[in-house]
PDB file of C-alpha atoms in Angstrom:
ATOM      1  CA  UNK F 115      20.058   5.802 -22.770  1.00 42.00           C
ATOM      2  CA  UNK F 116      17.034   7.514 -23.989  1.00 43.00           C
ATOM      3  CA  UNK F 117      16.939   5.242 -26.637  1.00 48.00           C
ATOM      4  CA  UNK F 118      17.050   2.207 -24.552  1.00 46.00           C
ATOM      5  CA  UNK F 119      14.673   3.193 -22.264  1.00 44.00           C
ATOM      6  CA  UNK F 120      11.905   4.509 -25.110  1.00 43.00           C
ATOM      7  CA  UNK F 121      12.437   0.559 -26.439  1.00 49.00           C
ATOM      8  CA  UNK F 122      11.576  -0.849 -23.241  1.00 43.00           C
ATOM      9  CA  UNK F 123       8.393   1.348 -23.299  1.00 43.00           C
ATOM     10  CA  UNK F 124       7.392   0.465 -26.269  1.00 48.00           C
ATOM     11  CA  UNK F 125       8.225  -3.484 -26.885  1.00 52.00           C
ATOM     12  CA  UNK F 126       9.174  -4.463 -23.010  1.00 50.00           C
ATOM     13  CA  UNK F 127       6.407  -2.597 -21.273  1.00 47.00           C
ATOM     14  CA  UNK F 128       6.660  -5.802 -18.595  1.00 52.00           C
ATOM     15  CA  UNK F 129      10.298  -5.442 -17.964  1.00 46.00           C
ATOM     16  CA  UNK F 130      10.026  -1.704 -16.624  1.00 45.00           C
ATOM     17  CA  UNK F 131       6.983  -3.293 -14.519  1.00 58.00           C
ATOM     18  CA  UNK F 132       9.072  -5.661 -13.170  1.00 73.00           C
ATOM     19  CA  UNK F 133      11.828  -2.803 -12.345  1.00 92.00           C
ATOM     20  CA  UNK F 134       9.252  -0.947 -10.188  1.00 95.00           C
ATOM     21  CA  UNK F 135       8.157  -4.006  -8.592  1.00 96.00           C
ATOM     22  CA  UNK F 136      11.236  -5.279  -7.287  1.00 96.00           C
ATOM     23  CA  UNK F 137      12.216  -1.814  -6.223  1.00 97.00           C
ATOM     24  CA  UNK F 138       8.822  -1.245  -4.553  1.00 98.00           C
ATOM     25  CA  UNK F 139       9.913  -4.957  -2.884  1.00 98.00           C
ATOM     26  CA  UNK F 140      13.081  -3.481  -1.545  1.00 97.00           C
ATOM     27  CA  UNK F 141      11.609  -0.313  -0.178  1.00 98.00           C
ATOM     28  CA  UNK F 142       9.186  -2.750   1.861  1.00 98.00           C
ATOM     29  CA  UNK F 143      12.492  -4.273   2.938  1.00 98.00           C
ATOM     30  CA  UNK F 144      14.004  -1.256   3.842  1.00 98.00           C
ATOM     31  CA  UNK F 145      11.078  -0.376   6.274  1.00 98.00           C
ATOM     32  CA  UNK F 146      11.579  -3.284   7.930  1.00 98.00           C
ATOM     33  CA  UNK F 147      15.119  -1.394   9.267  1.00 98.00           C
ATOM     34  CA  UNK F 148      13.210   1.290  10.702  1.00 97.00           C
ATOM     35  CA  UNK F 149      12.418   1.718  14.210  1.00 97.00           C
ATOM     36  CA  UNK F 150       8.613   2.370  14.312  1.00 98.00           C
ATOM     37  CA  UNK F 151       6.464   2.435  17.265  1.00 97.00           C
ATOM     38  CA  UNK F 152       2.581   1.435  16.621  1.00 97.00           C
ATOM     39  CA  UNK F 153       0.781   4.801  16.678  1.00 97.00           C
ATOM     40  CA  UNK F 154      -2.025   5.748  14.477  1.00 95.00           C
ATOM     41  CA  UNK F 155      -3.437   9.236  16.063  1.00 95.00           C
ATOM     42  CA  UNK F 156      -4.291  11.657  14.310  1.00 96.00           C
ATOM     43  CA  UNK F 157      -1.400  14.259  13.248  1.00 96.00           C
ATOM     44  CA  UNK F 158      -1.432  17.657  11.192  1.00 97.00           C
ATOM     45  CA  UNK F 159       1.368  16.994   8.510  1.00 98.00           C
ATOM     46  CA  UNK F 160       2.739  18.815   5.674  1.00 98.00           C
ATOM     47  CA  UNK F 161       1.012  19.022   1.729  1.00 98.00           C
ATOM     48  CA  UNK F 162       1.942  17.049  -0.233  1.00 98.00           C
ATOM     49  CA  UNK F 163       4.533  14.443   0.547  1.00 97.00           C
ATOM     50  CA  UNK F 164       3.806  14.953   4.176  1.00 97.00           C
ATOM     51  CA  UNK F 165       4.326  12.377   6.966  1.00 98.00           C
ATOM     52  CA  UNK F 166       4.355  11.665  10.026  1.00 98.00           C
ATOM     53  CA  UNK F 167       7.662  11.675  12.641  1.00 98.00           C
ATOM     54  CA  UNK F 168       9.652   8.770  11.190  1.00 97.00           C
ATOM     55  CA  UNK F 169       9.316   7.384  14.712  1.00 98.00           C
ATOM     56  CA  UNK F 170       5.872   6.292  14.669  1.00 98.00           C
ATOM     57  CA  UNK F 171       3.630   4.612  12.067  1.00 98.00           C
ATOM     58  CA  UNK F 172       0.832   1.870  11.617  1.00 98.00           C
ATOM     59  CA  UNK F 173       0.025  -1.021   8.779  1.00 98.00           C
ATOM     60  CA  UNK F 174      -0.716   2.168   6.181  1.00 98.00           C
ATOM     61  CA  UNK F 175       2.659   4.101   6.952  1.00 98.00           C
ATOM     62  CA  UNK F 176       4.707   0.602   5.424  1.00 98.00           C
ATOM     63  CA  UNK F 177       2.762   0.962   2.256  1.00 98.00           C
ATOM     64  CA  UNK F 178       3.097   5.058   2.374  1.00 98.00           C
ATOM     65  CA  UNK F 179       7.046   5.032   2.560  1.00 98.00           C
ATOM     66  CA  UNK F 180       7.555   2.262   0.661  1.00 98.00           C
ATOM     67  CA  UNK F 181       5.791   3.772  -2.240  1.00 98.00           C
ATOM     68  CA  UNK F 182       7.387   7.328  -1.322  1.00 98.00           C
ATOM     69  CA  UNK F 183      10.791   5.893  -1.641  1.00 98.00           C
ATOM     70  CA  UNK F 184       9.933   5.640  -5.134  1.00 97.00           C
ATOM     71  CA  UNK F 185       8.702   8.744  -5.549  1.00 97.00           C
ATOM     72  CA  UNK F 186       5.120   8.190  -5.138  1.00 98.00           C
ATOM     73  CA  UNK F 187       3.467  10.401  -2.769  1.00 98.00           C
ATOM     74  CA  UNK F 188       0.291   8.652  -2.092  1.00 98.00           C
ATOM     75  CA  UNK F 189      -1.052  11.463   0.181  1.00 98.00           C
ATOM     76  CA  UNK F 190      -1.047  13.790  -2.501  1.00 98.00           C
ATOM     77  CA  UNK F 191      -2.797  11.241  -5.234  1.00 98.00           C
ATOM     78  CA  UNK F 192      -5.187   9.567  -2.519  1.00 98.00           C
ATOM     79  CA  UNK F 193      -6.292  13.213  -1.587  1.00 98.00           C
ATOM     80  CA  UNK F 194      -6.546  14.209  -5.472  1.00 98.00           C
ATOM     81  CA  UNK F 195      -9.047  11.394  -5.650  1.00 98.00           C
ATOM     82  CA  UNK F 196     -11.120  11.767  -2.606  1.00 98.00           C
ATOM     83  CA  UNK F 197     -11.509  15.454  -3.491  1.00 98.00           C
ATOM     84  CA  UNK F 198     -12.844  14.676  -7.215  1.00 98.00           C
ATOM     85  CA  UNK F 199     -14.918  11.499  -6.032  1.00 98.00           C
ATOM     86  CA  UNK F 200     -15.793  11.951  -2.498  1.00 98.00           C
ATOM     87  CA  UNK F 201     -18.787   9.928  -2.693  1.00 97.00           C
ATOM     88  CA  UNK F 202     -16.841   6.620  -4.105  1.00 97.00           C
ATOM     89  CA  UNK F 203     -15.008   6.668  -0.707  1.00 98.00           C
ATOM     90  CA  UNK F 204     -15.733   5.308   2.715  1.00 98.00           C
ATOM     91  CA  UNK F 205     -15.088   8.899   4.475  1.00 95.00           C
ATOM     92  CA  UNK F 206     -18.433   9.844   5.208  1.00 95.00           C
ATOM     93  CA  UNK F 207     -20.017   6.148   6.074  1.00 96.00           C
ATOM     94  CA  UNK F 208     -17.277   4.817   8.319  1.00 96.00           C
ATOM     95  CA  UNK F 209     -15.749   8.359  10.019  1.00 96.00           C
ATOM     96  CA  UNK F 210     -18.544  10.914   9.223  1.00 97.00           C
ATOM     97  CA  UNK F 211     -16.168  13.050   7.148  1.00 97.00           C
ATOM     98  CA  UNK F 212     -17.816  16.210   5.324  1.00 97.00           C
ATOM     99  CA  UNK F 213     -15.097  16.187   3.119  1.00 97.00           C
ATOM    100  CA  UNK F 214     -11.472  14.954   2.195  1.00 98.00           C
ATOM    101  CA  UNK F 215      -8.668  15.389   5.299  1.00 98.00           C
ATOM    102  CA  UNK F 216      -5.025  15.222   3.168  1.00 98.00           C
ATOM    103  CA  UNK F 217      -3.534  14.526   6.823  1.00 98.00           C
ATOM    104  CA  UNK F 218      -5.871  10.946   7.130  1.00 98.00           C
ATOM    105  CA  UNK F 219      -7.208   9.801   4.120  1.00 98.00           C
ATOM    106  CA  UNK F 220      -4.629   8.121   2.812  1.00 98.00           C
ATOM    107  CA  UNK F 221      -3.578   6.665   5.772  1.00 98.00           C
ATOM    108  CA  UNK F 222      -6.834   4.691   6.527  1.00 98.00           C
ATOM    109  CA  UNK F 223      -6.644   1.076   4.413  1.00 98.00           C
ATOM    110  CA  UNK F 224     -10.621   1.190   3.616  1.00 98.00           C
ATOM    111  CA  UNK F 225      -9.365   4.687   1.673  1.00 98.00           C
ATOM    112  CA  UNK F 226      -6.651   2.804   0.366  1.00 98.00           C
ATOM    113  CA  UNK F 227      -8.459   0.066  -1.099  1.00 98.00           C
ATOM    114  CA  UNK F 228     -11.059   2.296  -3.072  1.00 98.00           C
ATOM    115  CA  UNK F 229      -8.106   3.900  -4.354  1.00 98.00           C
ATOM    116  CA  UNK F 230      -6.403   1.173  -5.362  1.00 98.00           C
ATOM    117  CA  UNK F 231      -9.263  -0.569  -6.938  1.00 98.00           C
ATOM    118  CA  UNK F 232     -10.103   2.753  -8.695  1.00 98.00           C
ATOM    119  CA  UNK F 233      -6.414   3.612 -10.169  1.00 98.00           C
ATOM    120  CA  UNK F 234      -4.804  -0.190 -10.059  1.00 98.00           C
ATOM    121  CA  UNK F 235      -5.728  -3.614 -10.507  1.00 97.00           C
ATOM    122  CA  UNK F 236      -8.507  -5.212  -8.011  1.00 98.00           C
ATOM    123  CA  UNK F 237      -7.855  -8.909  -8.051  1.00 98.00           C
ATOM    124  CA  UNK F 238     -10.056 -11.421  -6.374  1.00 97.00           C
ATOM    125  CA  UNK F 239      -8.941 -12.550  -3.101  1.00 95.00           C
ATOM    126  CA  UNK F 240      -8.151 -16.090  -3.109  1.00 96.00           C
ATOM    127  CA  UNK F 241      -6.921 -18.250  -0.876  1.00 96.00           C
ATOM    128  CA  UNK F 242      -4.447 -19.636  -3.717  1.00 98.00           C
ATOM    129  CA  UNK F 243      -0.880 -18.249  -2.863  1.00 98.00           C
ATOM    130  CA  UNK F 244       0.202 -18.868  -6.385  1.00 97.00           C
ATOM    131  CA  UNK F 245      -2.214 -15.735  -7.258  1.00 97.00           C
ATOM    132  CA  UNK F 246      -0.043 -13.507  -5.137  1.00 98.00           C
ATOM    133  CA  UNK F 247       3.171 -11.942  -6.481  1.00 97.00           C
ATOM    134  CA  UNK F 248       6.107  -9.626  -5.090  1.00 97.00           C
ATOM    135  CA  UNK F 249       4.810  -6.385  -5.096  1.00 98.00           C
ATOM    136  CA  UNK F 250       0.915  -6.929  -4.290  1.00 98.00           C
ATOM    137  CA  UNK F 251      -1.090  -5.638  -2.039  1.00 98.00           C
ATOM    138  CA  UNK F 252      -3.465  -7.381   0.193  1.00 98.00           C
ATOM    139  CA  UNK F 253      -5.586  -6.229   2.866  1.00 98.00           C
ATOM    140  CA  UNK F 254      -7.103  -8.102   5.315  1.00 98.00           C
ATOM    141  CA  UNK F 255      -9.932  -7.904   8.473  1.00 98.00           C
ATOM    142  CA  UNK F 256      -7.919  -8.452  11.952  1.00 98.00           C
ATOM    143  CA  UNK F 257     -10.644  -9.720  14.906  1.00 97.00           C
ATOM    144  CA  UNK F 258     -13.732  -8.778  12.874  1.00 96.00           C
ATOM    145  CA  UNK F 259     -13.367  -5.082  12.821  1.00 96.00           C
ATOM    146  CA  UNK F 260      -9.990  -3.875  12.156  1.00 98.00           C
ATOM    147  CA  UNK F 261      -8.806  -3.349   8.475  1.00 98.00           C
ATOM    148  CA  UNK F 262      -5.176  -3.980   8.335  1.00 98.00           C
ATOM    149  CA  UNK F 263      -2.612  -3.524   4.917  1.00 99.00           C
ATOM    150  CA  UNK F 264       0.545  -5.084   3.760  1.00 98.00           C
ATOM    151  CA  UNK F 265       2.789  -5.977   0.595  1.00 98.00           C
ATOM    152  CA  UNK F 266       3.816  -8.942  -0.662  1.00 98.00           C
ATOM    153  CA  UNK F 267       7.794  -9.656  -0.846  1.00 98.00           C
ATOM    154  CA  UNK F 268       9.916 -11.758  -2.893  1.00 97.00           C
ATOM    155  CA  UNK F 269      10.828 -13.938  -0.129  1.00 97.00           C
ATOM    156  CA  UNK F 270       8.715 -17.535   1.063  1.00 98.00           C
ATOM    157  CA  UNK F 271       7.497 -19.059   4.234  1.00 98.00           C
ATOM    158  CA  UNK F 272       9.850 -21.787   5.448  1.00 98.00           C
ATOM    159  CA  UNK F 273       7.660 -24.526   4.107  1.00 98.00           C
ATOM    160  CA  UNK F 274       8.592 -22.677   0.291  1.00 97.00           C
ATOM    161  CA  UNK F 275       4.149 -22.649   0.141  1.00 98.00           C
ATOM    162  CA  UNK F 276       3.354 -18.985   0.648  1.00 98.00           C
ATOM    163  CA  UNK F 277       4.814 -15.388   0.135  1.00 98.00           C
ATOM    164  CA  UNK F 278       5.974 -13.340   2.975  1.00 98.00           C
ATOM    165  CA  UNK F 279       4.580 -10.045   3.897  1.00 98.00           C
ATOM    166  CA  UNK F 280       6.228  -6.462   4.772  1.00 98.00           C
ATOM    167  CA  UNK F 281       3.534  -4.938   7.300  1.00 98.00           C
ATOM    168  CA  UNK F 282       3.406  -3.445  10.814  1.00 98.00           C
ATOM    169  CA  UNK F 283       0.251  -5.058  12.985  1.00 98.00           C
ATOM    170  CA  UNK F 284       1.478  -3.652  16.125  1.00 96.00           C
ATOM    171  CA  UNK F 285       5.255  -4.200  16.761  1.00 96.00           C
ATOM    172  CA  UNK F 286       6.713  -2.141  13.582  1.00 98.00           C
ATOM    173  CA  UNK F 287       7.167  -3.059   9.932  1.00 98.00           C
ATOM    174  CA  UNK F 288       7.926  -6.585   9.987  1.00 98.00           C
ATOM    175  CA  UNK F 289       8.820  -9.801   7.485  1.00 98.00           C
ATOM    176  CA  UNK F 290       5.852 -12.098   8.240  1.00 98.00           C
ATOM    177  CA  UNK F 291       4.237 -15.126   7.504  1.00 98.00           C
ATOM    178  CA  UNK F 292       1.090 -13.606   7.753  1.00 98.00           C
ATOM    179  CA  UNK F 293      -0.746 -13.989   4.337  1.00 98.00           C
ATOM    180  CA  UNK F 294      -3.010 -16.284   5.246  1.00 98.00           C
ATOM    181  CA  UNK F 295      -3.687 -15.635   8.929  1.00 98.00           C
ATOM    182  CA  UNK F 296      -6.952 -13.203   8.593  1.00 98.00           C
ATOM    183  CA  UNK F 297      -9.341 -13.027   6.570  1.00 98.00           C
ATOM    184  CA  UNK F 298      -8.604 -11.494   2.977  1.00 98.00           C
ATOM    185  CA  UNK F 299     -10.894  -8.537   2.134  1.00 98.00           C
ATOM    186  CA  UNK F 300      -8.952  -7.076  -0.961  1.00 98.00           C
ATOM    187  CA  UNK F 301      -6.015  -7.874  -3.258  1.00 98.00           C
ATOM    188  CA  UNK F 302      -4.368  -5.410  -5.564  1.00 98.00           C
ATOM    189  CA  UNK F 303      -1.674  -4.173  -8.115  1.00 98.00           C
ATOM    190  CA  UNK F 304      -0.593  -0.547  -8.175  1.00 98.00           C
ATOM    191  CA  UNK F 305       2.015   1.160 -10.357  1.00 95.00           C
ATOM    192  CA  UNK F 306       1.312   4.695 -10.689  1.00 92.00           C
ATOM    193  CA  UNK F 307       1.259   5.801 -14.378  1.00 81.00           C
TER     194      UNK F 307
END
């Protein structure tokens, strides 16, 4: 087994890729099951892997658990960041932060998208839905002023043109056409290393 897998590191680097991508897919999928009411207050959680109740969630909490069930706590590495760079994220500018907050950070998308862009791929938003692949995530402006996440799923609209989209804009994690239905405002790979 060890073998196998040390090949696929070496010569088949895309084909382990792939592995975490469709299983970050199906954890998107998965939230989809889950009973979440809209709620985005602020709440005191545990360090790291903390979250909040199961029960209630917004746009960033689909991203959050989908990446956890993989074993990526993003609270932890968005809060690593934000502590070593504070001044490459939005904390102070948009919600007058002094410094990081490991029970918000990573649960605001404008945090989200610095860190992405800083420790994944930033791709240029296009409005080209060939560019956008299972596993992606895009990030959008809702009615001018409200940043708003999601990731990008295996399945198509029912015209076969776009991807859909695993996100929760207000009525729980959802399987949307949606991709094309806001204005784009960031685009991005992430596979931890």
């Amino acid at each position: 087994m060890i073998r196998i897998s040390l090949f696929l590191l070496l010569f088949c680097p895309q084909l382990l890729a792939n592995t975490f991508t469709q299983q970050l897919v199906s954890a998107a999928y998965q939230r989809t099951e889950a009973k979440v009411t809209y709620d985005g207050r602020y709440v005191a959680i545990d360090y790291p892997n903390g979250d909040v109740p199961a029960s209630i969630g917004v746009c960033t909490d689909v991203v959050i658990r989908s990446y956890r069930a993989l074993g990526v706590d993003l609270q932890r590495l968005v809060h690593e960041d934000i502590a070593a760079a504070f001044e490459q994220y939005p904390a102070q500018r948009i919600w007058g932060q002094k410094r990081p907050d490991r029970n918000i950070d990573h649960r605001r998308v404008p945090n989200l998208q610095t860190f992405f862009a800083r420790h994944g791929e930033s791709l240029t938003p296009t409005l080209s839905a060939d560019n956008f692949l299972p596993g992606d995530l895009v990030t959008w402006m809702v009615n001018g002023n409200l940043p708003h996440i999601g990731i990008v799923v295996d399945q198509k609209s029912a015209d076969g043109k776009r991807p859909l989209i695993v996100h929760n804009i207000g009525r729980g994690p959802k399987l949307e056409d949606r991709l094309f239905d806001f204005p784009i405002t960031g685009h991005y790979r992430f596979q931890p290393q």
